[in-house]
């Protein structure tokens, strides 16, 4: 079974997807983190990602691995763990731009499908239910107010030692929403058959319990066919 979870930045996708996967004993795949790995490599190696030749050279030399360490996902780029480096503000500001490049998205979709092959999987991102796994058995689209998302992002950044104002975070989130939803290739949008969840006034347990309830209903319906 593939469970697709889409939605804008800081809506609660990653936390709820991780906990949902733990509860179901499914593989958890954070595709947003995968794009952050790409963005980090582009920044660190000063890649001209808009040059076609540079794109091809970069993709051919980029190797991404996903491991689990103490129950948490650990991303390795060319053998080096980058999990702690990909959550910074600098990466957040660059990732939408880089993830909109068609060659990058095509490469990443292929990689995401290979990771999820032959696995029960919870996959979260921006285009999972519409592009990566359009035939996913169950799809969720998670939203929340910009104010709540900014507060969540602020706490996340504080945990890695970054300080940024709510005003700037609100501006960044709105800009990213616009960029993600208006890009020509694989834009952020709700799949027609996705279950929308507004997490503005929900805690994480309520989010996960609601999702579990819908997954169980889907399983019952599948078994009764």
mmCIF file with all atom_site columns, C-alpha atoms in Angstrom:
data_model
loop_
_atom_site.group_PDB
_atom_site.id
_atom_site.type_symbol
_atom_site.label_atom_id
_atom_site.label_alt_id
_atom_site.label_comp_id
_atom_site.label_asym_id
_atom_site.label_entity_id
_atom_site.label_seq_id
_atom_site.pdbx_PDB_ins_code
_atom_site.Cartn_x
_atom_site.Cartn_y
_atom_site.Cartn_z
_atom_site.occupancy
_atom_site.B_iso_or_equiv
_atom_site.pdbx_formal_charge
_atom_site.auth_seq_id
_atom_site.auth_comp_id
_atom_site.auth_asym_id
_atom_site.auth_atom_id
_atom_site.pdbx_PDB_model_num
ATOM 1   C CA . UNK A 1 1   ? 0.000   0.000  0.000   1.00 0.00 ? 1   UNK A CA 1
ATOM 2   C CA . UNK A 1 2   ? 1.176   3.513  -0.856  1.00 0.00 ? 2   UNK A CA 1
ATOM 3   C CA . UNK A 1 3   ? -0.135  6.390  1.276   1.00 0.00 ? 3   UNK A CA 1
ATOM 4   C CA . UNK A 1 4   ? 0.473   9.772  -0.373  1.00 0.00 ? 4   UNK A CA 1
ATOM 5   C CA . UNK A 1 5   ? 0.630   12.933 1.727   1.00 0.00 ? 5   UNK A CA 1
ATOM 6   C CA . UNK A 1 6   ? 0.868   16.315 -0.002  1.00 0.00 ? 6   UNK A CA 1
ATOM 7   C CA . UNK A 1 7   ? 0.600   19.908 1.100   1.00 0.00 ? 7   UNK A CA 1
ATOM 8   C CA . UNK A 1 8   ? 2.456   23.199 1.461   1.00 0.00 ? 8   UNK A CA 1
ATOM 9   C CA . UNK A 1 9   ? 5.527   23.864 3.606   1.00 0.00 ? 9   UNK A CA 1
ATOM 10  C CA . UNK A 1 10  ? 5.210   23.530 7.411   1.00 0.00 ? 10  UNK A CA 1
ATOM 11  C CA . UNK A 1 11  ? 1.632   22.243 7.275   1.00 0.00 ? 11  UNK A CA 1
ATOM 12  C CA . UNK A 1 12  ? 2.559   19.218 9.393   1.00 0.00 ? 12  UNK A CA 1
ATOM 13  C CA . UNK A 1 13  ? 3.267   16.669 6.653   1.00 0.00 ? 13  UNK A CA 1
ATOM 14  C CA . UNK A 1 14  ? 6.646   15.388 7.789   1.00 0.00 ? 14  UNK A CA 1
ATOM 15  C CA . UNK A 1 15  ? 5.814   14.846 11.450  1.00 0.00 ? 15  UNK A CA 1
ATOM 16  C CA . UNK A 1 16  ? 2.455   13.212 10.790  1.00 0.00 ? 16  UNK A CA 1
ATOM 17  C CA . UNK A 1 17  ? 3.852   11.086 7.930   1.00 0.00 ? 17  UNK A CA 1
ATOM 18  C CA . UNK A 1 18  ? 6.702   9.821  10.107  1.00 0.00 ? 18  UNK A CA 1
ATOM 19  C CA . UNK A 1 19  ? 4.371   8.918  12.984  1.00 0.00 ? 19  UNK A CA 1
ATOM 20  C CA . UNK A 1 20  ? 1.823   7.365  10.627  1.00 0.00 ? 20  UNK A CA 1
ATOM 21  C CA . UNK A 1 21  ? 4.541   5.170  9.113   1.00 0.00 ? 21  UNK A CA 1
ATOM 22  C CA . UNK A 1 22  ? 5.663   4.105  12.602  1.00 0.00 ? 22  UNK A CA 1
ATOM 23  C CA . UNK A 1 23  ? 2.110   3.225  13.639  1.00 0.00 ? 23  UNK A CA 1
ATOM 24  C CA . UNK A 1 24  ? 1.546   1.180  10.470  1.00 0.00 ? 24  UNK A CA 1
ATOM 25  C CA . UNK A 1 25  ? 5.086   -0.242 10.320  1.00 0.00 ? 25  UNK A CA 1
ATOM 26  C CA . UNK A 1 26  ? 5.470   1.236  6.804   1.00 0.00 ? 26  UNK A CA 1
ATOM 27  C CA . UNK A 1 27  ? 8.565   2.734  5.166   1.00 0.00 ? 27  UNK A CA 1
ATOM 28  C CA . UNK A 1 28  ? 8.584   6.535  5.538   1.00 0.00 ? 28  UNK A CA 1
ATOM 29  C CA . UNK A 1 29  ? 9.801   8.562  2.564   1.00 0.00 ? 29  UNK A CA 1
ATOM 30  C CA . UNK A 1 30  ? 10.245  12.329 2.934   1.00 0.00 ? 30  UNK A CA 1
ATOM 31  C CA . UNK A 1 31  ? 10.583  13.572 -0.637  1.00 0.00 ? 31  UNK A CA 1
ATOM 32  C CA . UNK A 1 32  ? 10.915  17.178 0.495   1.00 0.00 ? 32  UNK A CA 1
ATOM 33  C CA . UNK A 1 33  ? 14.086  16.184 2.323   1.00 0.00 ? 33  UNK A CA 1
ATOM 34  C CA . UNK A 1 34  ? 15.328  14.528 -0.857  1.00 0.00 ? 34  UNK A CA 1
ATOM 35  C CA . UNK A 1 35  ? 14.966  17.820 -2.746  1.00 0.00 ? 35  UNK A CA 1
ATOM 36  C CA . UNK A 1 36  ? 16.728  19.577 0.131   1.00 0.00 ? 36  UNK A CA 1
ATOM 37  C CA . UNK A 1 37  ? 19.652  17.198 -0.400  1.00 0.00 ? 37  UNK A CA 1
ATOM 38  C CA . UNK A 1 38  ? 19.789  18.269 -4.035  1.00 0.00 ? 38  UNK A CA 1
ATOM 39  C CA . UNK A 1 39  ? 19.628  21.949 -3.048  1.00 0.00 ? 39  UNK A CA 1
ATOM 40  C CA . UNK A 1 40  ? 22.425  21.528 -0.511  1.00 0.00 ? 40  UNK A CA 1
ATOM 41  C CA . UNK A 1 41  ? 24.693  19.884 -3.081  1.00 0.00 ? 41  UNK A CA 1
ATOM 42  C CA . UNK A 1 42  ? 23.960  22.573 -5.669  1.00 0.00 ? 42  UNK A CA 1
ATOM 43  C CA . UNK A 1 43  ? 24.823  25.318 -3.176  1.00 0.00 ? 43  UNK A CA 1
ATOM 44  C CA . UNK A 1 44  ? 27.927  23.635 -1.778  1.00 0.00 ? 44  UNK A CA 1
ATOM 45  C CA . UNK A 1 45  ? 29.382  22.811 -5.192  1.00 0.00 ? 45  UNK A CA 1
ATOM 46  C CA . UNK A 1 46  ? 28.250  26.077 -6.853  1.00 0.00 ? 46  UNK A CA 1
ATOM 47  C CA . UNK A 1 47  ? 26.484  24.202 -9.667  1.00 0.00 ? 47  UNK A CA 1
ATOM 48  C CA . UNK A 1 48  ? 24.969  26.217 -12.535 1.00 0.00 ? 48  UNK A CA 1
ATOM 49  C CA . UNK A 1 49  ? 21.780  24.207 -12.407 1.00 0.00 ? 49  UNK A CA 1
ATOM 50  C CA . UNK A 1 50  ? 20.249  26.070 -15.380 1.00 0.00 ? 50  UNK A CA 1
ATOM 51  C CA . UNK A 1 51  ? 23.017  24.957 -17.734 1.00 0.00 ? 51  UNK A CA 1
ATOM 52  C CA . UNK A 1 52  ? 21.960  21.716 -19.424 1.00 0.00 ? 52  UNK A CA 1
ATOM 53  C CA . UNK A 1 53  ? 25.452  20.243 -19.462 1.00 0.00 ? 53  UNK A CA 1
ATOM 54  C CA . UNK A 1 54  ? 25.951  21.094 -15.775 1.00 0.00 ? 54  UNK A CA 1
ATOM 55  C CA . UNK A 1 55  ? 22.588  19.503 -14.976 1.00 0.00 ? 55  UNK A CA 1
ATOM 56  C CA . UNK A 1 56  ? 23.578  16.225 -16.606 1.00 0.00 ? 56  UNK A CA 1
ATOM 57  C CA . UNK A 1 57  ? 27.018  16.158 -14.964 1.00 0.00 ? 57  UNK A CA 1
ATOM 58  C CA . UNK A 1 58  ? 25.505  16.939 -11.579 1.00 0.00 ? 58  UNK A CA 1
ATOM 59  C CA . UNK A 1 59  ? 22.776  14.290 -11.789 1.00 0.00 ? 59  UNK A CA 1
ATOM 60  C CA . UNK A 1 60  ? 25.204  11.627 -13.011 1.00 0.00 ? 60  UNK A CA 1
ATOM 61  C CA . UNK A 1 61  ? 27.516  12.228 -10.037 1.00 0.00 ? 61  UNK A CA 1
ATOM 62  C CA . UNK A 1 62  ? 24.801  12.684 -7.388  1.00 0.00 ? 62  UNK A CA 1
ATOM 63  C CA . UNK A 1 63  ? 24.136  9.629  -5.219  1.00 0.00 ? 63  UNK A CA 1
ATOM 64  C CA . UNK A 1 64  ? 21.445  9.678  -2.545  1.00 0.00 ? 64  UNK A CA 1
ATOM 65  C CA . UNK A 1 65  ? 20.949  6.949  0.055   1.00 0.00 ? 65  UNK A CA 1
ATOM 66  C CA . UNK A 1 66  ? 18.295  6.632  2.734   1.00 0.00 ? 66  UNK A CA 1
ATOM 67  C CA . UNK A 1 67  ? 19.070  4.827  5.970   1.00 0.00 ? 67  UNK A CA 1
ATOM 68  C CA . UNK A 1 68  ? 17.354  4.565  9.329   1.00 0.00 ? 68  UNK A CA 1
ATOM 69  C CA . UNK A 1 69  ? 19.336  5.534  12.433  1.00 0.00 ? 69  UNK A CA 1
ATOM 70  C CA . UNK A 1 70  ? 17.709  5.142  15.860  1.00 0.00 ? 70  UNK A CA 1
ATOM 71  C CA . UNK A 1 71  ? 14.319  4.979  14.159  1.00 0.00 ? 71  UNK A CA 1
ATOM 72  C CA . UNK A 1 72  ? 14.816  8.225  12.215  1.00 0.00 ? 72  UNK A CA 1
ATOM 73  C CA . UNK A 1 73  ? 15.601  8.658  8.510   1.00 0.00 ? 73  UNK A CA 1
ATOM 74  C CA . UNK A 1 74  ? 19.188  9.602  7.668   1.00 0.00 ? 74  UNK A CA 1
ATOM 75  C CA . UNK A 1 75  ? 20.046  10.968 4.219   1.00 0.00 ? 75  UNK A CA 1
ATOM 76  C CA . UNK A 1 76  ? 23.494  10.381 2.760   1.00 0.00 ? 76  UNK A CA 1
ATOM 77  C CA . UNK A 1 77  ? 24.766  12.264 -0.284  1.00 0.00 ? 77  UNK A CA 1
ATOM 78  C CA . UNK A 1 78  ? 27.728  10.548 -1.909  1.00 0.00 ? 78  UNK A CA 1
ATOM 79  C CA . UNK A 1 79  ? 28.295  8.631  1.319   1.00 0.00 ? 79  UNK A CA 1
ATOM 80  C CA . UNK A 1 80  ? 28.085  11.600 3.715   1.00 0.00 ? 80  UNK A CA 1
ATOM 81  C CA . UNK A 1 81  ? 25.172  12.198 6.111   1.00 0.00 ? 81  UNK A CA 1
ATOM 82  C CA . UNK A 1 82  ? 23.512  15.569 5.414   1.00 0.00 ? 82  UNK A CA 1
ATOM 83  C CA . UNK A 1 83  ? 20.357  15.154 7.516   1.00 0.00 ? 83  UNK A CA 1
ATOM 84  C CA . UNK A 1 84  ? 21.279  17.935 9.962   1.00 0.00 ? 84  UNK A CA 1
ATOM 85  C CA . UNK A 1 85  ? 22.434  20.319 7.227   1.00 0.00 ? 85  UNK A CA 1
ATOM 86  C CA . UNK A 1 86  ? 19.336  20.339 5.009   1.00 0.00 ? 86  UNK A CA 1
ATOM 87  C CA . UNK A 1 87  ? 16.878  22.086 7.372   1.00 0.00 ? 87  UNK A CA 1
ATOM 88  C CA . UNK A 1 88  ? 18.455  25.541 7.364   1.00 0.00 ? 88  UNK A CA 1
ATOM 89  C CA . UNK A 1 89  ? 16.774  28.720 6.123   1.00 0.00 ? 89  UNK A CA 1
ATOM 90  C CA . UNK A 1 90  ? 19.259  28.977 3.244   1.00 0.00 ? 90  UNK A CA 1
ATOM 91  C CA . UNK A 1 91  ? 18.185  25.576 1.937   1.00 0.00 ? 91  UNK A CA 1
ATOM 92  C CA . UNK A 1 92  ? 14.483  26.388 2.435   1.00 0.00 ? 92  UNK A CA 1
ATOM 93  C CA . UNK A 1 93  ? 14.861  29.506 0.294   1.00 0.00 ? 93  UNK A CA 1
ATOM 94  C CA . UNK A 1 94  ? 16.632  27.632 -2.515  1.00 0.00 ? 94  UNK A CA 1
ATOM 95  C CA . UNK A 1 95  ? 14.769  24.328 -2.635  1.00 0.00 ? 95  UNK A CA 1
ATOM 96  C CA . UNK A 1 96  ? 11.607  25.519 -4.439  1.00 0.00 ? 96  UNK A CA 1
ATOM 97  C CA . UNK A 1 97  ? 13.649  27.066 -7.247  1.00 0.00 ? 97  UNK A CA 1
ATOM 98  C CA . UNK A 1 98  ? 15.755  23.955 -7.747  1.00 0.00 ? 98  UNK A CA 1
ATOM 99  C CA . UNK A 1 99  ? 12.875  21.497 -7.402  1.00 0.00 ? 99  UNK A CA 1
ATOM 100 C CA . UNK A 1 100 ? 10.998  23.270 -10.205 1.00 0.00 ? 100 UNK A CA 1
ATOM 101 C CA . UNK A 1 101 ? 13.627  22.312 -12.801 1.00 0.00 ? 101 UNK A CA 1
ATOM 102 C CA . UNK A 1 102 ? 12.134  19.532 -14.987 1.00 0.00 ? 102 UNK A CA 1
ATOM 103 C CA . UNK A 1 103 ? 15.337  17.463 -15.278 1.00 0.00 ? 103 UNK A CA 1
ATOM 104 C CA . UNK A 1 104 ? 15.730  17.461 -11.495 1.00 0.00 ? 104 UNK A CA 1
ATOM 105 C CA . UNK A 1 105 ? 12.116  16.460 -10.907 1.00 0.00 ? 105 UNK A CA 1
ATOM 106 C CA . UNK A 1 106 ? 12.245  13.664 -13.472 1.00 0.00 ? 106 UNK A CA 1
ATOM 107 C CA . UNK A 1 107 ? 15.376  12.263 -11.844 1.00 0.00 ? 107 UNK A CA 1
ATOM 108 C CA . UNK A 1 108 ? 13.886  12.538 -8.360  1.00 0.00 ? 108 UNK A CA 1
ATOM 109 C CA . UNK A 1 109 ? 10.547  10.948 -9.301  1.00 0.00 ? 109 UNK A CA 1
ATOM 110 C CA . UNK A 1 110 ? 12.432  7.955  -10.685 1.00 0.00 ? 110 UNK A CA 1
ATOM 111 C CA . UNK A 1 111 ? 14.483  7.752  -7.476  1.00 0.00 ? 111 UNK A CA 1
ATOM 112 C CA . UNK A 1 112 ? 11.396  8.062  -5.252  1.00 0.00 ? 112 UNK A CA 1
ATOM 113 C CA . UNK A 1 113 ? 9.613   5.284  -7.101  1.00 0.00 ? 113 UNK A CA 1
ATOM 114 C CA . UNK A 1 114 ? 12.672  3.034  -6.759  1.00 0.00 ? 114 UNK A CA 1
ATOM 115 C CA . UNK A 1 115 ? 12.817  3.649  -2.982  1.00 0.00 ? 115 UNK A CA 1
ATOM 116 C CA . UNK A 1 116 ? 9.137   2.783  -2.597  1.00 0.00 ? 116 UNK A CA 1
ATOM 117 C CA . UNK A 1 117 ? 9.192   -0.253 -4.904  1.00 0.00 ? 117 UNK A CA 1
ATOM 118 C CA . UNK A 1 118 ? 7.898   -3.445 -3.256  1.00 0.00 ? 118 UNK A CA 1
ATOM 119 C CA . UNK A 1 119 ? 7.298   -1.622 0.051   1.00 0.00 ? 119 UNK A CA 1
ATOM 120 C CA . UNK A 1 120 ? 4.296   -0.507 2.061   1.00 0.00 ? 120 UNK A CA 1
ATOM 121 C CA . UNK A 1 121 ? 5.136   3.160  2.165   1.00 0.00 ? 121 UNK A CA 1
ATOM 122 C CA . UNK A 1 122 ? 4.050   6.552  3.494   1.00 0.00 ? 122 UNK A CA 1
ATOM 123 C CA . UNK A 1 123 ? 5.339   9.143  1.026   1.00 0.00 ? 123 UNK A CA 1
ATOM 124 C CA . UNK A 1 124 ? 5.057   12.870 1.587   1.00 0.00 ? 124 UNK A CA 1
ATOM 125 C CA . UNK A 1 125 ? 5.820   15.864 -0.600  1.00 0.00 ? 125 UNK A CA 1
ATOM 126 C CA . UNK A 1 126 ? 4.172   18.254 -3.050  1.00 0.00 ? 126 UNK A CA 1
ATOM 127 C CA . UNK A 1 127 ? 3.197   16.085 -6.031  1.00 0.00 ? 127 UNK A CA 1
ATOM 128 C CA . UNK A 1 128 ? 3.006   12.574 -4.587  1.00 0.00 ? 128 UNK A CA 1
ATOM 129 C CA . UNK A 1 129 ? -0.697  11.944 -5.160  1.00 0.00 ? 129 UNK A CA 1
ATOM 130 C CA . UNK A 1 130 ? -0.774  13.741 -8.526  1.00 0.00 ? 130 UNK A CA 1
ATOM 131 C CA . UNK A 1 131 ? 2.509   12.776 -10.233 1.00 0.00 ? 131 UNK A CA 1
ATOM 132 C CA . UNK A 1 132 ? 4.769   10.384 -8.324  1.00 0.00 ? 132 UNK A CA 1
ATOM 133 C CA . UNK A 1 133 ? 2.119   7.888  -7.183  1.00 0.00 ? 133 UNK A CA 1
ATOM 134 C CA . UNK A 1 134 ? -1.177  8.875  -8.850  1.00 0.00 ? 134 UNK A CA 1
ATOM 135 C CA . UNK A 1 135 ? -2.510  5.361  -8.184  1.00 0.00 ? 135 UNK A CA 1
ATOM 136 C CA . UNK A 1 136 ? -1.783  5.517  -4.421  1.00 0.00 ? 136 UNK A CA 1
ATOM 137 C CA . UNK A 1 137 ? -4.473  3.675  -2.448  1.00 0.00 ? 137 UNK A CA 1
ATOM 138 C CA . UNK A 1 138 ? -5.070  6.616  -0.139  1.00 0.00 ? 138 UNK A CA 1
ATOM 139 C CA . UNK A 1 139 ? -4.136  10.281 -0.441  1.00 0.00 ? 139 UNK A CA 1
ATOM 140 C CA . UNK A 1 140 ? -4.101  13.107 2.073   1.00 0.00 ? 140 UNK A CA 1
ATOM 141 C CA . UNK A 1 141 ? -3.681  16.830 1.430   1.00 0.00 ? 141 UNK A CA 1
ATOM 142 C CA . UNK A 1 142 ? -2.605  18.679 4.562   1.00 0.00 ? 142 UNK A CA 1
ATOM 143 C CA . UNK A 1 143 ? -3.067  22.425 5.002   1.00 0.00 ? 143 UNK A CA 1
ATOM 144 C CA . UNK A 1 144 ? -2.790  24.973 7.830   1.00 0.00 ? 144 UNK A CA 1
ATOM 145 C CA . UNK A 1 145 ? -2.903  28.754 8.209   1.00 0.00 ? 145 UNK A CA 1
ATOM 146 C CA . UNK A 1 146 ? 0.223   30.733 7.293   1.00 0.00 ? 146 UNK A CA 1
ATOM 147 C CA . UNK A 1 147 ? 0.480   32.009 10.883  1.00 0.00 ? 147 UNK A CA 1
ATOM 148 C CA . UNK A 1 148 ? 0.494   28.520 12.390  1.00 0.00 ? 148 UNK A CA 1
ATOM 149 C CA . UNK A 1 149 ? 2.923   27.260 9.770   1.00 0.00 ? 149 UNK A CA 1
ATOM 150 C CA . UNK A 1 150 ? 5.305   30.154 10.482  1.00 0.00 ? 150 UNK A CA 1
ATOM 151 C CA . UNK A 1 151 ? 5.223   29.368 14.218  1.00 0.00 ? 151 UNK A CA 1
ATOM 152 C CA . UNK A 1 152 ? 5.938   25.693 13.544  1.00 0.00 ? 152 UNK A CA 1
ATOM 153 C CA . UNK A 1 153 ? 8.832   26.585 11.258  1.00 0.00 ? 153 UNK A CA 1
ATOM 154 C CA . UNK A 1 154 ? 10.236  28.974 13.867  1.00 0.00 ? 154 UNK A CA 1
ATOM 155 C CA . UNK A 1 155 ? 10.321  26.193 16.472  1.00 0.00 ? 155 UNK A CA 1
ATOM 156 C CA . UNK A 1 156 ? 11.979  23.846 13.995  1.00 0.00 ? 156 UNK A CA 1
ATOM 157 C CA . UNK A 1 157 ? 14.696  26.413 13.271  1.00 0.00 ? 157 UNK A CA 1
ATOM 158 C CA . UNK A 1 158 ? 15.238  27.153 16.954  1.00 0.00 ? 158 UNK A CA 1
ATOM 159 C CA . UNK A 1 159 ? 15.963  23.460 17.443  1.00 0.00 ? 159 UNK A CA 1
ATOM 160 C CA . UNK A 1 160 ? 18.913  23.725 15.049  1.00 0.00 ? 160 UNK A CA 1
ATOM 161 C CA . UNK A 1 161 ? 20.126  27.040 16.479  1.00 0.00 ? 161 UNK A CA 1
ATOM 162 C CA . UNK A 1 162 ? 18.648  29.481 13.940  1.00 0.00 ? 162 UNK A CA 1
ATOM 163 C CA . UNK A 1 163 ? 16.714  32.604 14.885  1.00 0.00 ? 163 UNK A CA 1
ATOM 164 C CA . UNK A 1 164 ? 14.358  34.270 12.405  1.00 0.00 ? 164 UNK A CA 1
ATOM 165 C CA . UNK A 1 165 ? 11.351  36.528 12.881  1.00 0.00 ? 165 UNK A CA 1
ATOM 166 C CA . UNK A 1 166 ? 7.784   35.355 12.337  1.00 0.00 ? 166 UNK A CA 1
ATOM 167 C CA . UNK A 1 167 ? 7.336   38.214 9.875   1.00 0.00 ? 167 UNK A CA 1
ATOM 168 C CA . UNK A 1 168 ? 10.147  36.940 7.676   1.00 0.00 ? 168 UNK A CA 1
ATOM 169 C CA . UNK A 1 169 ? 8.932   33.347 7.987   1.00 0.00 ? 169 UNK A CA 1
ATOM 170 C CA . UNK A 1 170 ? 5.407   34.363 6.948   1.00 0.00 ? 170 UNK A CA 1
ATOM 171 C CA . UNK A 1 171 ? 6.857   36.136 3.915   1.00 0.00 ? 171 UNK A CA 1
ATOM 172 C CA . UNK A 1 172 ? 9.046   33.156 2.992   1.00 0.00 ? 172 UNK A CA 1
ATOM 173 C CA . UNK A 1 173 ? 6.149   30.686 3.348   1.00 0.00 ? 173 UNK A CA 1
ATOM 174 C CA . UNK A 1 174 ? 3.853   32.784 1.162   1.00 0.00 ? 174 UNK A CA 1
ATOM 175 C CA . UNK A 1 175 ? 6.573   33.102 -1.481  1.00 0.00 ? 175 UNK A CA 1
ATOM 176 C CA . UNK A 1 176 ? 7.218   29.371 -1.433  1.00 0.00 ? 176 UNK A CA 1
ATOM 177 C CA . UNK A 1 177 ? 3.489   28.596 -1.687  1.00 0.00 ? 177 UNK A CA 1
ATOM 178 C CA . UNK A 1 178 ? 3.252   30.829 -4.751  1.00 0.00 ? 178 UNK A CA 1
ATOM 179 C CA . UNK A 1 179 ? 6.321   29.311 -6.371  1.00 0.00 ? 179 UNK A CA 1
ATOM 180 C CA . UNK A 1 180 ? 5.291   25.704 -5.671  1.00 0.00 ? 180 UNK A CA 1
ATOM 181 C CA . UNK A 1 181 ? 1.698   26.109 -6.834  1.00 0.00 ? 181 UNK A CA 1
ATOM 182 C CA . UNK A 1 182 ? 2.467   28.160 -9.960  1.00 0.00 ? 182 UNK A CA 1
ATOM 183 C CA . UNK A 1 183 ? 5.451   26.253 -11.369 1.00 0.00 ? 183 UNK A CA 1
ATOM 184 C CA . UNK A 1 184 ? 4.799   24.714 -14.780 1.00 0.00 ? 184 UNK A CA 1
ATOM 185 C CA . UNK A 1 185 ? 6.216   21.272 -13.940 1.00 0.00 ? 185 UNK A CA 1
ATOM 186 C CA . UNK A 1 186 ? 4.459   19.179 -11.238 1.00 0.00 ? 186 UNK A CA 1
ATOM 187 C CA . UNK A 1 187 ? 2.870   22.072 -9.316  1.00 0.00 ? 187 UNK A CA 1
ATOM 188 C CA . UNK A 1 188 ? 1.575   21.703 -5.783  1.00 0.00 ? 188 UNK A CA 1
ATOM 189 C CA . UNK A 1 189 ? -2.126  20.883 -5.971  1.00 0.00 ? 189 UNK A CA 1
ATOM 190 C CA . UNK A 1 190 ? -4.672  18.691 -4.268  1.00 0.00 ? 190 UNK A CA 1
ATOM 191 C CA . UNK A 1 191 ? -5.418  15.409 -6.035  1.00 0.00 ? 191 UNK A CA 1
ATOM 192 C CA . UNK A 1 192 ? -9.100  15.051 -6.906  1.00 0.00 ? 192 UNK A CA 1
ATOM 193 C CA . UNK A 1 193 ? -9.500  12.022 -4.633  1.00 0.00 ? 193 UNK A CA 1
ATOM 194 C CA . UNK A 1 194 ? -7.336  13.291 -1.750  1.00 0.00 ? 194 UNK A CA 1
ATOM 195 C CA . UNK A 1 195 ? -8.716  13.727 1.769   1.00 0.00 ? 195 UNK A CA 1
ATOM 196 C CA . UNK A 1 196 ? -8.008  17.284 2.901   1.00 0.00 ? 196 UNK A CA 1
ATOM 197 C CA . UNK A 1 197 ? -6.962  17.844 6.525   1.00 0.00 ? 197 UNK A CA 1
ATOM 198 C CA . UNK A 1 198 ? -6.722  21.339 8.015   1.00 0.00 ? 198 UNK A CA 1
ATOM 199 C CA . UNK A 1 199 ? -4.232  21.029 10.877  1.00 0.00 ? 199 UNK A CA 1
ATOM 200 C CA . UNK A 1 200 ? -4.461  24.663 12.032  1.00 0.00 ? 200 UNK A CA 1
ATOM 201 C CA . UNK A 1 201 ? -6.211  23.705 15.264  1.00 0.00 ? 201 UNK A CA 1
ATOM 202 C CA . UNK A 1 202 ? -5.148  20.054 15.479  1.00 0.00 ? 202 UNK A CA 1
ATOM 203 C CA . UNK A 1 203 ? -2.316  18.608 17.528  1.00 0.00 ? 203 UNK A CA 1
ATOM 204 C CA . UNK A 1 204 ? -0.119  15.907 16.074  1.00 0.00 ? 204 UNK A CA 1
ATOM 205 C CA . UNK A 1 205 ? -1.945  13.031 17.796  1.00 0.00 ? 205 UNK A CA 1
ATOM 206 C CA . UNK A 1 206 ? -5.272  14.231 16.385  1.00 0.00 ? 206 UNK A CA 1
ATOM 207 C CA . UNK A 1 207 ? -3.754  14.437 12.895  1.00 0.00 ? 207 UNK A CA 1
ATOM 208 C CA . UNK A 1 208 ? -2.310  10.943 13.005  1.00 0.00 ? 208 UNK A CA 1
ATOM 209 C CA . UNK A 1 209 ? -5.405  9.374  14.579  1.00 0.00 ? 209 UNK A CA 1
ATOM 210 C CA . UNK A 1 210 ? -7.590  10.918 11.879  1.00 0.00 ? 210 UNK A CA 1
ATOM 211 C CA . UNK A 1 211 ? -5.310  9.530  9.182   1.00 0.00 ? 211 UNK A CA 1
ATOM 212 C CA . UNK A 1 212 ? -5.202  6.075  10.800  1.00 0.00 ? 212 UNK A CA 1
ATOM 213 C CA . UNK A 1 213 ? -9.000  6.060  10.904  1.00 0.00 ? 213 UNK A CA 1
ATOM 214 C CA . UNK A 1 214 ? -9.182  6.752  7.164   1.00 0.00 ? 214 UNK A CA 1
ATOM 215 C CA . UNK A 1 215 ? -6.502  4.188  6.352   1.00 0.00 ? 215 UNK A CA 1
ATOM 216 C CA . UNK A 1 216 ? -8.407  1.539  8.316   1.00 0.00 ? 216 UNK A CA 1
ATOM 217 C CA . UNK A 1 217 ? -11.636 2.434  6.537   1.00 0.00 ? 217 UNK A CA 1
ATOM 218 C CA . UNK A 1 218 ? -9.810  2.073  3.210   1.00 0.00 ? 218 UNK A CA 1
ATOM 219 C CA . UNK A 1 219 ? -8.478  -1.339 4.249   1.00 0.00 ? 219 UNK A CA 1
ATOM 220 C CA . UNK A 1 220 ? -11.984 -2.495 5.289   1.00 0.00 ? 220 UNK A CA 1
ATOM 221 C CA . UNK A 1 221 ? -13.425 -1.329 1.981   1.00 0.00 ? 221 UNK A CA 1
ATOM 222 C CA . UNK A 1 222 ? -10.639 -3.079 0.069   1.00 0.00 ? 222 UNK A CA 1
ATOM 223 C CA . UNK A 1 223 ? -11.175 -6.344 1.949   1.00 0.00 ? 223 UNK A CA 1
ATOM 224 C CA . UNK A 1 224 ? -14.922 -6.245 1.305   1.00 0.00 ? 224 UNK A CA 1
ATOM 225 C CA . UNK A 1 225 ? -14.539 -6.025 -2.453  1.00 0.00 ? 225 UNK A CA 1
#
